[in-house]
Amino acid sequence: DTGVSQNPRHKITKRGQNVTFRCDPISEHNRLYWYRQTLGQGPEFLTYFQNEAQLEKSRLLSDRFSAERPKGSFSTLEIQRTEQGDSAMYLCASSRTTGGAWEQYFGPGTRLTVT
Amino acid sequence: GQQVMQIPQYQHVQEGEDFTTYCNSSTTLSNIQWYKQRPGGHPVFLIQLVKSGEVKKQKRLTFQFGEAKKNSSLHITATQTTDVGTYFCAAGGSNYKLTFGKGTLLTVNP
C-alpha cells in the first residue's frame, strides 16, 4: 500500500492561467474523490468517480473546473482561467467499495496559489 | 444539502486534561466518520459510526453516535502532545461522499 499520491505538491500560477493536478489513488480503490480545503475550513467536496465514471459534481463547482479519470486509475483536475479565489489546498481521496467501513484515504494535497 | 456543525472551533488544554468535540446535524445521518488532520498534514481516518447510540473506543479516544443519529462526539482522555491537530466529523451521504464540519483545532500545552 503506497498510499494516495498527488502531483505537484505546490503550484504557483498567475491569474488567468490553466493548471492541472494529478492524483494516483491506492491501486485497488475504485472510488476517487476531489476536495478543496481553505484555511480554517474542512475539506469541501468537488467531485467523485467510481472507476472511470464521474458520478457527482458539486453544484458549487464552476465550469472552469473539470476532472477526468480516463482509465479508472489516476485522475486529473484542471482549472481553467484561474482566479485568486481558487487558491486553496486540493485534496484527492480514494476508497474501496467492499467491506463495511468505507473510509477515505487522503493524499498529501496540491497547494495552489494564484497571484 | 447536508450540513454538520462542530463545536468548539478551538480548544487549548494542558497535557493530561480531557478534551471533547461535538458534531451536530439538523437531519438524521446515515453514518458519521471522524478524521484527524495534523498541522501541515492531510485528513486521516479515525473511525466510522453507523448505528444509533453506538460507542467505540480506540485507546484514549471514545466516539459516540447519538440515539437520534443527529449528533456525535469525540472524547480524548488525558491528552498528550501527540493529540495536537484538527478533528473533523464528516457526514456520509449519497455516493459515499463526505460532508465535513469545520473542525475543532486542539492544542496541548506540555
GROMACS .gro file of C-alpha atoms in nm:
model
  225
    1ASP     CA    1   0.000   0.000   0.000
    2THR     CA    2   0.184   0.305  -0.125
    3GLY     CA    3  -0.094   0.544  -0.032
    4VAL     CA    4  -0.257   0.817  -0.239
    5SER     CA    5  -0.011   1.040  -0.420
    6GLN     CA    6  -0.066   1.384  -0.569
    7ASN     CA    7   0.143   1.596  -0.802
    8PRO     CA    8   0.257   1.861  -0.793
    9ARG     CA    9   0.264   1.932  -0.419
   10HIS     CA   10   0.276   2.306  -0.477
   11LYS     CA   11   0.173   2.520  -0.772
   12ILE     CA   12   0.205   2.894  -0.807
   13THR     CA   13   0.036   3.042  -1.110
   14LYS     CA   14  -0.073   3.377  -1.241
   15ARG     CA   15  -0.436   3.468  -1.265
   16GLY     CA   16  -0.585   3.358  -1.595
   17GLN     CA   17  -0.353   3.061  -1.645
   18ASN     CA   18  -0.469   2.700  -1.662
   19VAL     CA   19  -0.342   2.441  -1.415
   20THR     CA   20  -0.372   2.063  -1.397
   21PHE     CA   21  -0.324   1.840  -1.094
   22ARG     CA   22  -0.281   1.466  -1.086
   23CYS     CA   23  -0.396   1.210  -0.829
   24ASP     CA   24  -0.288   0.846  -0.811
   25PRO     CA   25  -0.519   0.656  -0.577
   26ILE     CA   26  -0.448   0.336  -0.388
   27SER     CA   27  -0.441   0.072  -0.661
   28GLU     CA   28  -0.735  -0.143  -0.554
   29HIS     CA   29  -0.963   0.151  -0.475
   30ASN     CA   30  -1.227   0.216  -0.739
   31ARG     CA   31  -1.372   0.532  -0.583
   32LEU     CA   32  -1.188   0.861  -0.615
   33TYR     CA   33  -1.285   1.199  -0.472
   34TRP     CA   34  -1.159   1.554  -0.511
   35TYR     CA   35  -1.195   1.807  -0.231
   36ARG     CA   36  -1.086   2.166  -0.180
   37GLN     CA   37  -0.973   2.295   0.158
   38THR     CA   38  -0.908   2.653   0.263
   39LEU     CA   39  -0.755   2.771   0.588
   40GLY     CA   40  -0.973   2.705   0.890
   41GLN     CA   41  -1.227   2.502   0.697
   42GLY     CA   42  -1.298   2.136   0.647
   43PRO     CA   43  -1.250   1.973   0.307
   44GLU     CA   44  -1.525   2.071   0.063
   45PHE     CA   45  -1.647   1.806  -0.184
   46LEU     CA   46  -1.583   1.884  -0.550
   47THR     CA   47  -1.642   1.566  -0.748
   48TYR     CA   48  -1.646   1.187  -0.730
   49PHE     CA   49  -1.559   0.898  -0.964
   50GLN     CA   50  -1.645   0.534  -0.947
   51ASN     CA   51  -1.400   0.366  -1.181
   52GLU     CA   52  -1.390   0.595  -1.485
   53ALA     CA   53  -1.741   0.735  -1.443
   54GLN     CA   54  -1.782   1.080  -1.288
   55LEU     CA   55  -2.095   1.025  -1.081
   56GLU     CA   56  -2.132   1.351  -0.897
   57LYS     CA   57  -2.009   1.706  -0.923
   58SER     CA   58  -2.066   1.977  -0.666
   59ARG     CA   59  -2.312   2.247  -0.769
   60LEU     CA   60  -2.062   2.495  -0.628
   61LEU     CA   61  -1.806   2.391  -0.888
   62SER     CA   62  -1.775   2.640  -1.168
   63ASP     CA   63  -1.749   2.539  -1.533
   64ARG     CA   64  -1.381   2.631  -1.519
   65PHE     CA   65  -1.319   2.311  -1.325
   66SER     CA   66  -1.306   1.976  -1.498
   67ALA     CA   67  -1.193   1.635  -1.380
   68GLU     CA   68  -1.120   1.311  -1.559
   69ARG     CA   69  -1.032   0.956  -1.470
   70PRO     CA   70  -0.982   0.808  -1.816
   71LYS     CA   71  -0.888   0.451  -1.732
   72GLY     CA   72  -1.031   0.425  -1.386
   73SER     CA   73  -0.689   0.464  -1.230
   74PHE     CA   74  -0.529   0.807  -1.192
   75SER     CA   75  -0.733   1.125  -1.212
   76THR     CA   76  -0.664   1.481  -1.321
   77LEU     CA   77  -0.828   1.802  -1.208
   78GLU     CA   78  -0.796   2.101  -1.440
   79ILE     CA   79  -0.877   2.460  -1.353
   80GLN     CA   80  -0.904   2.695  -1.648
   81ARG     CA   81  -0.857   3.072  -1.628
   82THR     CA   82  -0.755   3.060  -1.264
   83GLU     CA   83  -0.878   3.327  -1.024
   84GLN     CA   84  -0.735   3.436  -0.690
   85GLY     CA   85  -1.030   3.273  -0.518
   86ASP     CA   86  -0.912   2.936  -0.648
   87SER     CA   87  -0.614   2.949  -0.411
   88ALA     CA   88  -0.656   2.652  -0.179
   89MET     CA   89  -0.534   2.304  -0.099
   90TYR     CA   90  -0.675   2.049  -0.344
   91LEU     CA   91  -0.708   1.707  -0.184
   92CYS     CA   92  -0.767   1.376  -0.352
   93ALA     CA   93  -0.902   1.074  -0.166
   94SER     CA   94  -0.980   0.717  -0.260
   95SER     CA   95  -1.186   0.438  -0.110
   96ARG     CA   96  -1.295   0.086  -0.192
   97THR     CA   97  -1.645  -0.042  -0.239
   98THR     CA   98  -1.623  -0.368  -0.047
   99GLY     CA   99  -1.640  -0.407   0.325
  100GLY     CA  100  -1.848  -0.224   0.581
  101ALA     CA  101  -1.627   0.073   0.654
  102TRP     CA  102  -1.566   0.289   0.353
  103GLU     CA  103  -1.316   0.527   0.496
  104GLN     CA  104  -1.142   0.761   0.258
  105TYR     CA  105  -0.767   0.774   0.228
  106PHE     CA  106  -0.639   1.120   0.153
  107GLY     CA  107  -0.332   1.223  -0.042
  108PRO     CA  108  -0.095   1.498   0.073
  109GLY     CA  109  -0.271   1.755  -0.144
  110THR     CA  110  -0.166   2.013  -0.402
  111ARG     CA  111  -0.142   2.365  -0.268
  112LEU     CA  112  -0.241   2.617  -0.535
  113THR     CA  113  -0.151   2.982  -0.507
  114VAL     CA  114  -0.292   3.217  -0.770
  115THR     CA  115  -0.115   3.552  -0.787
  116GLY     CA  116  -2.767   1.970   0.135
  117GLN     CA  117  -2.633   1.802   0.442
  118GLN     CA  118  -2.455   2.021   0.694
  119VAL     CA  119  -2.273   1.937   1.014
  120MET     CA  120  -2.180   2.189   1.280
  121GLN     CA  121  -1.883   2.133   1.505
  122ILE     CA  122  -1.806   2.293   1.837
  123PRO     CA  123  -1.587   2.426   1.975
  124GLN     CA  124  -1.383   2.576   1.691
  125TYR     CA  125  -1.071   2.583   1.908
  126GLN     CA  126  -0.970   2.412   2.230
  127HIS     CA  127  -0.649   2.462   2.424
  128VAL     CA  128  -0.574   2.222   2.706
  129GLN     CA  129  -0.293   2.138   2.943
  130GLU     CA  130  -0.136   1.799   2.881
  131GLY     CA  131  -0.326   1.542   3.085
  132GLU     CA  132  -0.661   1.722   3.065
  133ASP     CA  133  -0.956   1.575   2.879
  134PHE     CA  134  -1.096   1.707   2.551
  135THR     CA  135  -1.432   1.674   2.380
  136THR     CA  136  -1.556   1.793   2.042
  137TYR     CA  137  -1.918   1.780   1.932
  138CYS     CA  138  -2.079   1.740   1.594
  139ASN     CA  139  -2.445   1.824   1.526
  140SER     CA  140  -2.676   1.791   1.229
  141SER     CA  141  -3.033   1.910   1.174
  142THR     CA  142  -3.104   1.595   0.973
  143THR     CA  143  -3.067   1.227   1.053
  144LEU     CA  144  -2.731   1.096   0.943
  145SER     CA  145  -2.683   0.755   0.785
  146ASN     CA  146  -2.334   0.740   0.927
  147ILE     CA  147  -2.058   0.964   1.053
  148GLN     CA  148  -1.683   0.946   1.024
  149TRP     CA  149  -1.412   1.120   1.223
  150TYR     CA  150  -1.080   1.235   1.081
  151LYS     CA  151  -0.769   1.392   1.231
  152GLN     CA  152  -0.552   1.639   1.044
  153ARG     CA  153  -0.213   1.726   1.191
  154PRO     CA  154  -0.076   2.074   1.120
  155GLY     CA  155   0.051   2.077   0.762
  156GLY     CA  156  -0.088   1.728   0.701
  157HIS     CA  157  -0.388   1.567   0.538
  158PRO     CA  158  -0.700   1.418   0.698
  159VAL     CA  159  -0.652   1.069   0.838
  160PHE     CA  160  -0.946   0.840   0.908
  161LEU     CA  161  -1.012   0.758   1.273
  162ILE     CA  162  -1.349   0.582   1.294
  163GLN     CA  163  -1.688   0.527   1.136
  164LEU     CA  164  -2.014   0.515   1.334
  165VAL     CA  165  -2.329   0.371   1.181
  166LYS     CA  166  -2.569   0.252   1.450
  167SER     CA  167  -2.790   0.462   1.675
  168GLY     CA  168  -2.630   0.504   2.018
  169GLU     CA  169  -2.307   0.342   1.902
  170VAL     CA  170  -1.997   0.388   2.120
  171LYS     CA  171  -1.650   0.293   2.000
  172LYS     CA  172  -1.318   0.326   2.179
  173GLN     CA  173  -0.964   0.350   2.049
  174LYS     CA  174  -0.724   0.364   2.344
  175ARG     CA  175  -0.780   0.711   2.493
  176LEU     CA  176  -1.038   0.812   2.228
  177THR     CA  177  -1.411   0.749   2.272
  178PHE     CA  178  -1.656   0.810   1.989
  179GLN     CA  179  -2.033   0.828   2.029
  180PHE     CA  180  -2.323   0.844   1.786
  181GLY     CA  181  -2.645   0.989   1.927
  182GLU     CA  182  -2.963   0.789   1.965
  183ALA     CA  183  -3.135   1.003   1.704
  184LYS     CA  184  -2.831   0.985   1.475
  185LYS     CA  185  -2.816   1.362   1.461
  186ASN     CA  186  -2.510   1.418   1.678
  187SER     CA  187  -2.177   1.267   1.759
  188SER     CA  188  -1.886   1.333   1.990
  189LEU     CA  189  -1.519   1.254   2.025
  190HIS     CA  190  -1.368   1.248   2.371
  191ILE     CA  191  -0.997   1.221   2.442
  192THR     CA  192  -0.891   1.123   2.793
  193ALA     CA  193  -0.566   1.258   2.934
  194THR     CA  194  -0.447   1.446   2.626
  195GLN     CA  195  -0.089   1.417   2.508
  196THR     CA  196   0.110   1.648   2.284
  197THR     CA  197   0.073   1.394   2.005
  198ASP     CA  198  -0.303   1.462   2.006
  199VAL     CA  199  -0.247   1.810   1.859
  200GLY     CA  200  -0.435   1.869   1.536
  201THR     CA  201  -0.776   1.943   1.390
  202TYR     CA  202  -1.050   1.688   1.443
  203PHE     CA  203  -1.322   1.675   1.179
  204CYS     CA  204  -1.651   1.496   1.177
  205ALA     CA  205  -1.787   1.409   0.833
  206ALA     CA  206  -2.136   1.300   0.745
  207GLY     CA  207  -2.160   1.018   0.496
  208GLY     CA  208  -2.414   1.072   0.220
  209SER     CA  209  -2.513   0.956  -0.126
  210ASN     CA  210  -2.233   0.824  -0.345
  211TYR     CA  211  -2.037   0.782  -0.023
  212LYS     CA  212  -1.929   1.145  -0.041
  213LEU     CA  213  -1.846   1.314   0.287
  214THR     CA  214  -1.968   1.649   0.415
  215PHE     CA  215  -1.711   1.777   0.662
  216GLY     CA  216  -1.763   2.006   0.957
  217LYS     CA  217  -1.527   2.299   1.009
  218GLY     CA  218  -1.330   2.102   1.264
  219THR     CA  219  -1.201   2.160   1.615
  220LEU     CA  220  -0.838   2.265   1.646
  221LEU     CA  221  -0.683   2.111   1.955
  222THR     CA  222  -0.363   2.249   2.100
  223VAL     CA  223  -0.194   2.090   2.401
  224ASN     CA  224   0.037   2.272   2.637
  225PRO     CA  225   0.309   2.036   2.769
   0.00000   0.00000   0.00000
